[in-house]
Short mmCIF file of C-alpha atoms in Angstrom, two decimals:
data_model
loop_
_atom_site.label_atom_id
_atom_site.label_comp_id
_atom_site.label_asym_id
_atom_site.label_seq_id
_atom_site.Cartn_x
_atom_site.Cartn_y
_atom_site.Cartn_z
CA UNK I 1 0.06 0.06 -0.05
CA UNK I 2 1.54 3.31 -1.06
CA UNK I 3 0.85 6.96 -0.23
CA UNK I 4 -1.25 8.76 -2.55
CA UNK I 5 -1.20 12.60 -1.95
CA UNK I 6 -2.56 15.32 0.12
CA UNK I 7 -5.50 17.59 -0.25
CA UNK I 8 -5.62 20.87 1.72
CA UNK I 9 -8.98 22.93 2.21
CA UNK I 10 -8.42 26.27 3.71
CA UNK I 11 -11.08 29.22 3.76
CA UNK I 12 -13.53 26.92 1.62
CA UNK I 13 -10.73 26.54 -1.25
CA UNK I 14 -8.79 23.59 -2.31
CA UNK I 15 -5.04 24.22 -2.21
CA UNK I 16 -1.99 22.34 -3.58
CA UNK I 17 0.06 19.89 -1.57
CA UNK I 18 3.00 22.55 -1.55
CA UNK I 19 0.88 24.88 0.49
CA UNK I 20 0.09 22.26 3.22
CA UNK I 21 2.88 23.42 5.56
CA UNK I 22 1.35 27.06 5.84
CA UNK I 23 -1.93 25.89 6.76
CA UNK I 24 -2.81 26.80 10.36
CA UNK I 25 -3.13 23.81 12.88
CA UNK I 26 -5.36 23.75 16.19
CA UNK I 27 -4.96 21.01 18.81
CA UNK I 28 -7.81 19.60 20.99
CA UNK I 29 -10.69 17.36 20.44
CA UNK I 30 -12.52 18.34 17.52
CA UNK I 31 -15.41 16.36 15.18
CA UNK I 32 -14.23 14.95 12.08
CA UNK I 33 -15.36 13.07 9.04
CA UNK I 34 -13.17 10.42 7.65
CA UNK I 35 -13.36 9.05 4.14
CA UNK I 36 -11.17 6.12 2.73
CA UNK I 37 -11.15 5.76 -1.18
CA UNK I 38 -9.17 3.67 -3.75
CA UNK I 39 -6.75 5.82 -5.66
CA UNK I 40 -5.85 4.53 -9.27
CA UNK I 41 -2.98 5.74 -11.43
CA UNK I 42 -1.72 8.09 -9.02
CA UNK I 43 1.35 8.78 -11.15
CA UNK I 44 -0.87 10.67 -13.56
CA UNK I 45 -2.66 12.75 -11.17
CA UNK I 46 -1.96 15.98 -9.11
CA UNK I 47 -1.47 15.01 -5.50
CA UNK I 48 -4.00 17.92 -4.36
CA UNK I 49 -6.69 16.57 -6.75
CA UNK I 50 -6.57 12.75 -6.54
CA UNK I 51 -9.72 10.97 -7.74
CA UNK I 52 -10.99 7.60 -6.38
CA UNK I 53 -13.83 5.37 -5.90
CA UNK I 54 -15.20 5.40 -2.10
CA UNK I 55 -15.09 2.00 -0.56
CA UNK I 56 -15.69 2.72 3.21
CA UNK I 57 -16.71 5.58 5.29
CA UNK I 58 -16.25 6.58 8.95
CA UNK I 59 -18.60 9.07 10.46
CA UNK I 60 -20.01 9.55 13.85
CA UNK I 61 -18.92 8.19 17.33
CA UNK I 62 -20.00 4.57 16.57
CA UNK I 63 -17.52 3.23 14.26
CA UNK I 64 -18.97 -0.40 14.41
CA UNK I 65 -21.88 0.96 12.10
CA UNK I 66 -19.94 3.41 10.18
CA UNK I 67 -17.98 1.11 7.64
CA UNK I 68 -19.37 0.16 4.26
CA UNK I 69 -17.09 -2.50 2.99
CA UNK I 70 -16.35 -3.49 -1.00
CA UNK I 71 -16.87 -7.09 -2.24
CA UNK I 72 -13.66 -8.99 -3.10
CA UNK I 73 -14.58 -9.17 -6.82
CA UNK I 74 -14.73 -5.46 -6.95
CA UNK I 75 -11.39 -5.10 -5.23
CA UNK I 76 -9.62 -7.00 -8.10
CA UNK I 77 -9.82 -4.02 -10.51
CA UNK I 78 -7.93 -1.87 -8.02
CA UNK I 79 -4.93 -4.37 -7.54
CA UNK I 80 -1.84 -3.59 -9.58
CA UNK I 81 1.37 -5.56 -9.15
CA UNK I 82 0.01 -7.11 -5.94
CA UNK I 83 -0.86 -3.85 -4.32
CA UNK I 84 -3.55 -0.84 -4.10
CA UNK I 85 -3.33 2.55 -3.08
CA UNK I 86 -5.85 4.05 -0.65
CA UNK I 87 -6.57 7.65 0.07
CA UNK I 88 -7.66 8.76 3.38
CA UNK I 89 -9.60 12.17 3.62
CA UNK I 90 -10.05 13.71 7.23
CA UNK I 91 -12.46 16.92 7.28
CA UNK I 92 -12.13 18.82 10.85
CA UNK I 93 -15.40 20.47 11.52
CA UNK I 94 -15.31 23.73 13.56
CA UNK I 95 -11.93 23.31 14.91
CA UNK I 96 -12.08 26.61 16.78
CA UNK I 97 -15.22 26.31 18.91
CA UNK I 98 -17.37 23.77 20.27
CA UNK I 99 -21.00 24.90 19.50
CA UNK I 100 -22.39 21.83 21.44
CA UNK I 101 -21.68 24.07 24.61
CA UNK I 102 -23.74 26.87 23.50
CA UNK I 103 -27.53 26.70 23.92
CA UNK I 104 -29.77 29.37 22.05
CA UNK I 105 -32.65 30.38 24.27
CA UNK I 106 -36.16 30.17 22.99
CA UNK I 107 -37.65 33.42 21.45
CA UNK I 108 -39.46 35.76 23.97
CA UNK I 109 -40.58 38.09 21.20
CA UNK I 110 -44.23 37.08 21.86
CA UNK I 111 -44.03 37.85 25.58
CA UNK I 112 -42.53 40.92 24.79
CA UNK I 113 -45.22 42.18 22.62
CA UNK I 114 -47.90 41.08 25.18
CA UNK I 115 -46.01 43.17 27.78
CA UNK I 116 -45.84 46.14 25.58
CA UNK I 117 -49.69 46.00 25.03
CA UNK I 118 -50.27 45.66 28.91
CA UNK I 119 -47.84 48.43 29.56
CA UNK I 120 -49.34 50.76 27.35
CA UNK I 121 -46.20 52.60 26.41
CA UNK I 122 -46.54 54.22 22.98
CA UNK I 123 -49.83 53.55 22.11
CA UNK I 124 -51.35 55.70 19.50
CA UNK I 125 -54.82 54.52 18.74
CA UNK I 126 -57.71 53.96 21.09
CA UNK I 127 -60.67 51.56 20.54
CA UNK I 128 -64.03 52.11 22.03
CA UNK I 129 -65.89 48.66 22.12
CA UNK I 130 -69.26 49.23 23.94
CA UNK I 131 -68.55 50.83 27.32
CA UNK I 132 -64.94 49.86 27.14
CA UNK I 133 -61.78 51.39 25.69
CA UNK I 134 -58.50 49.66 24.46
CA UNK I 135 -55.21 51.35 23.80
CA UNK I 136 -53.09 49.69 21.08
CA UNK I 137 -50.15 50.51 18.71
CA UNK I 138 -50.97 51.36 14.74
CA UNK I 139 -47.78 49.62 13.46
CA UNK I 140 -48.57 46.34 15.37
CA UNK I 141 -52.12 46.05 14.28
CA UNK I 142 -51.36 46.90 10.60
CA UNK I 143 -48.40 44.47 10.50
CA UNK I 144 -50.73 41.75 11.74
CA UNK I 145 -54.05 42.59 9.78
CA UNK I 146 -54.38 43.80 6.27
CA UNK I 147 -57.96 45.22 7.42
CA UNK I 148 -56.48 47.27 10.17
CA UNK I 149 -53.68 48.54 7.73
CA UNK I 150 -56.27 49.65 5.48
CA UNK I 151 -58.24 51.31 8.25
CA UNK I 152 -55.27 52.96 10.15
CA UNK I 153 -53.01 53.80 7.10
CA UNK I 154 -54.87 53.27 3.75
CA UNK I 155 -56.56 56.07 1.81
CA UNK I 156 -59.79 55.47 3.80
CA UNK I 157 -58.06 55.71 7.27
CA UNK I 158 -60.45 56.51 9.79
CA UNK I 159 -58.01 58.56 12.19
CA UNK I 160 -54.86 60.84 11.52
CA UNK I 161 -54.25 62.26 14.94
CA UNK I 162 -52.35 60.66 17.70
CA UNK I 163 -54.48 58.37 20.12
CA UNK I 164 -57.41 58.62 17.65
CA UNK I 165 -60.46 56.83 19.02
CA UNK I 166 -62.16 54.37 16.59
CA UNK I 167 -65.62 52.97 17.55
CA UNK I 168 -66.14 49.11 17.00
CA UNK I 169 -69.64 48.24 16.45
CA UNK I 170 -71.46 44.75 16.39
CA UNK I 171 -68.76 43.20 18.74
CA UNK I 172 -68.49 42.36 22.42
CA UNK I 173 -65.63 43.99 24.30
CA UNK I 174 -64.59 40.53 25.53
CA UNK I 175 -64.31 39.22 22.03
CA UNK I 176 -62.33 42.23 21.05
CA UNK I 177 -59.94 41.99 23.93
CA UNK I 178 -59.37 38.39 23.03
CA UNK I 179 -58.47 39.29 19.42
CA UNK I 180 -56.20 41.98 20.49
CA UNK I 181 -54.49 39.62 22.82
CA UNK I 182 -53.92 37.33 19.96
CA UNK I 183 -52.66 39.96 17.58
CA UNK I 184 -49.90 40.82 20.06
CA UNK I 185 -48.94 37.19 21.28
CA UNK I 186 -49.81 35.13 18.35
CA UNK I 187 -51.36 32.59 20.77
CA UNK I 188 -54.88 31.53 21.39
CA UNK I 189 -56.42 33.93 24.11
CA UNK I 190 -57.74 32.84 27.38
CA UNK I 191 -61.63 32.94 27.23
CA UNK I 192 -64.21 32.70 30.06
CA UNK I 193 -64.82 29.28 31.65
CA UNK I 194 -68.21 29.94 32.96
CA UNK I 195 -70.19 28.14 30.35
CA UNK I 196 -70.06 31.06 27.54
CA UNK I 197 -66.89 29.95 26.16
CA UNK I 198 -68.40 28.30 23.31
CA UNK I 199 -70.62 31.50 22.46
CA UNK I 200 -67.35 33.55 22.66
CA UNK I 201 -65.56 31.18 20.46
CA UNK I 202 -68.32 31.55 17.69
CA UNK I 203 -68.13 35.44 17.95
CA UNK I 204 -64.26 35.34 18.05
CA UNK I 205 -64.34 33.18 14.78
CA UNK I 206 -66.49 35.93 13.07
CA UNK I 207 -64.15 38.59 14.32
CA UNK I 208 -61.14 36.82 13.05
CA UNK I 209 -62.68 36.63 9.58
CA UNK I 210 -63.86 40.18 9.79
CA UNK I 211 -60.15 41.55 10.44
CA UNK I 212 -58.44 39.00 8.21
CA UNK I 213 -56.76 36.83 10.89
CA UNK I 214 -56.59 33.45 9.39
CA UNK I 215 -54.41 31.73 12.13
CA UNK I 216 -56.97 32.93 14.76
CA UNK I 217 -59.81 31.72 12.65
CA UNK I 218 -58.65 28.21 12.18
CA UNK I 219 -57.93 28.13 15.97
CA UNK I 220 -61.36 28.85 17.00
CA UNK I 221 -62.67 26.33 14.36
CA UNK I 222 -60.53 24.01 16.00
CA UNK I 223 -61.50 24.70 19.53
CA UNK I 224 -65.23 24.89 18.51
CA UNK I 225 -65.21 21.03 17.37
CA UNK I 226 -64.77 20.62 21.38
CA UNK I 227 -68.00 22.39 21.94
CA UNK I 228 -70.34 20.45 19.55
CA UNK I 229 -73.27 18.79 21.47
CA UNK I 230 -76.98 18.37 21.30
CA UNK I 231 -77.66 22.01 22.02
CA UNK I 232 -75.04 23.63 19.79
CA UNK I 233 -74.71 21.29 16.81
CA UNK I 234 -77.03 23.09 14.55
CA UNK I 235 -75.68 26.58 15.47
CA UNK I 236 -72.19 25.63 14.98
CA UNK I 237 -73.17 24.07 11.68
CA UNK I 238 -74.98 27.13 10.35
CA UNK I 239 -71.80 28.97 11.40
CA UNK I 240 -69.35 26.76 9.77
CA UNK I 241 -71.49 26.79 6.54
CA UNK I 242 -71.72 30.64 6.43
CA UNK I 243 -68.12 31.31 7.06
CA UNK I 244 -66.68 28.16 4.97
CA UNK I 245 -65.11 26.21 7.79
CA UNK I 246 -65.00 22.94 6.19
CA UNK I 247 -63.50 21.12 9.09
CA UNK I 248 -65.95 22.38 11.29
CA UNK I 249 -68.65 21.70 9.25
CA UNK I 250 -67.35 18.00 8.82
CA UNK I 251 -67.15 17.63 12.45
CA UNK I 252 -70.83 18.82 12.88
CA UNK I 253 -72.31 16.68 10.30
CA UNK I 254 -70.41 13.50 11.84
CA UNK I 255 -72.03 14.14 15.23
CA UNK I 256 -75.56 15.01 13.75
CA UNK I 257 -75.45 11.90 11.41
CA UNK I 258 -75.34 9.52 14.44
CA UNK I 259 -79.01 8.31 14.79
CA UNK I 260 -79.29 8.78 18.63
CA UNK I 261 -78.00 12.56 18.15
CA UNK I 262 -80.05 13.16 15.12
CA UNK I 263 -83.48 12.29 16.91
CA UNK I 264 -82.74 14.91 19.49
CA UNK I 265 -81.62 17.56 17.15
CA UNK I 266 -84.26 17.20 14.81
CA UNK I 267 -86.73 18.19 17.69
CA UNK I 268 -85.01 21.49 18.16
CA UNK I 269 -85.92 24.82 16.88
CA UNK I 270 -82.35 25.39 15.65
CA UNK I 271 -83.02 22.40 13.13
CA UNK I 272 -85.78 24.14 11.69
CA UNK I 273 -84.04 27.19 11.26
CA UNK I 274 -81.14 25.59 9.67
CA UNK I 275 -83.40 23.57 7.24
CA UNK I 276 -84.67 27.15 6.06
CA UNK I 277 -81.28 28.78 5.84
CA UNK I 278 -79.02 26.05 4.65
CA UNK I 279 -81.30 23.39 2.83
CA UNK I 280 -77.82 22.04 1.07
CA UNK I 281 -76.68 20.90 4.37
CA UNK I 282 -79.88 19.11 5.25
CA UNK I 283 -79.21 17.33 1.87
CA UNK I 284 -75.95 16.35 2.84
CA UNK I 285 -76.81 14.89 6.28
CA UNK I 286 -79.55 12.94 4.85
CA UNK I 287 -77.42 11.24 2.24
CA UNK I 288 -74.89 10.63 5.00
CA UNK I 289 -77.36 8.49 7.13
CA UNK I 290 -78.62 6.59 4.11
CA UNK I 291 -76.61 2.99 3.70
CA UNK I 292 -73.93 2.93 1.13
CA UNK I 293 -74.84 1.28 -2.08
#
């Protein structure tokens, strides 16, 4: 077995063998990849650019599972004069530092924005919803919602002075507060747990669509699937149909198609209203309970 040559990589460039003695070195424990290759006709190649066919590879810490062996028949073509040449490439990774010792903390941007809202520093717009008022930041609202962007910075902007007051109609203050909390935190807001959560979720879904907040809209849709029961099935189903919530609609239809549930739901006033407003849904449900052909 003979020595094949040297390949040196510095600053991402392949250097010749004659420059290897100028390459800086570093001692210590480093991560490395080792690759062994056959080298044929080395006398016709430059030492720094030797070509070969890979026969085995050593990577990682567990060497027992790192080798790929070549069959004896394939070895024969590399043997010349009862000998063969092997090239060994060692690539040292990050020799100057050990990144394993550095832990990047999770992002706290959401918490920072939420605290910014609660502190009230720098607020430049006020919303009046019913008897309550909410201070907020135009730039944050505009960045999160195209509807708020148009209202606050577009040609039809509703207020130009600092701390302008915007009236929000047809929305409960609790729902607006929850939507505002989502805009700043990007996480689902806490809602009342006194039996009104399902109703608030329905209103919050409508608000999310009104202000073009698709992530909040899907969150509400998913949460509402947990509130489908005999009393709410028709209401939620009508809401899903009206706002194009396909996933929520399928969940409601699945619940209603159950014969035991259907008997109870049919007797409710909500079912009669649903039949009048959404006849297509009724057709789908009837087809769903019929036996398959």
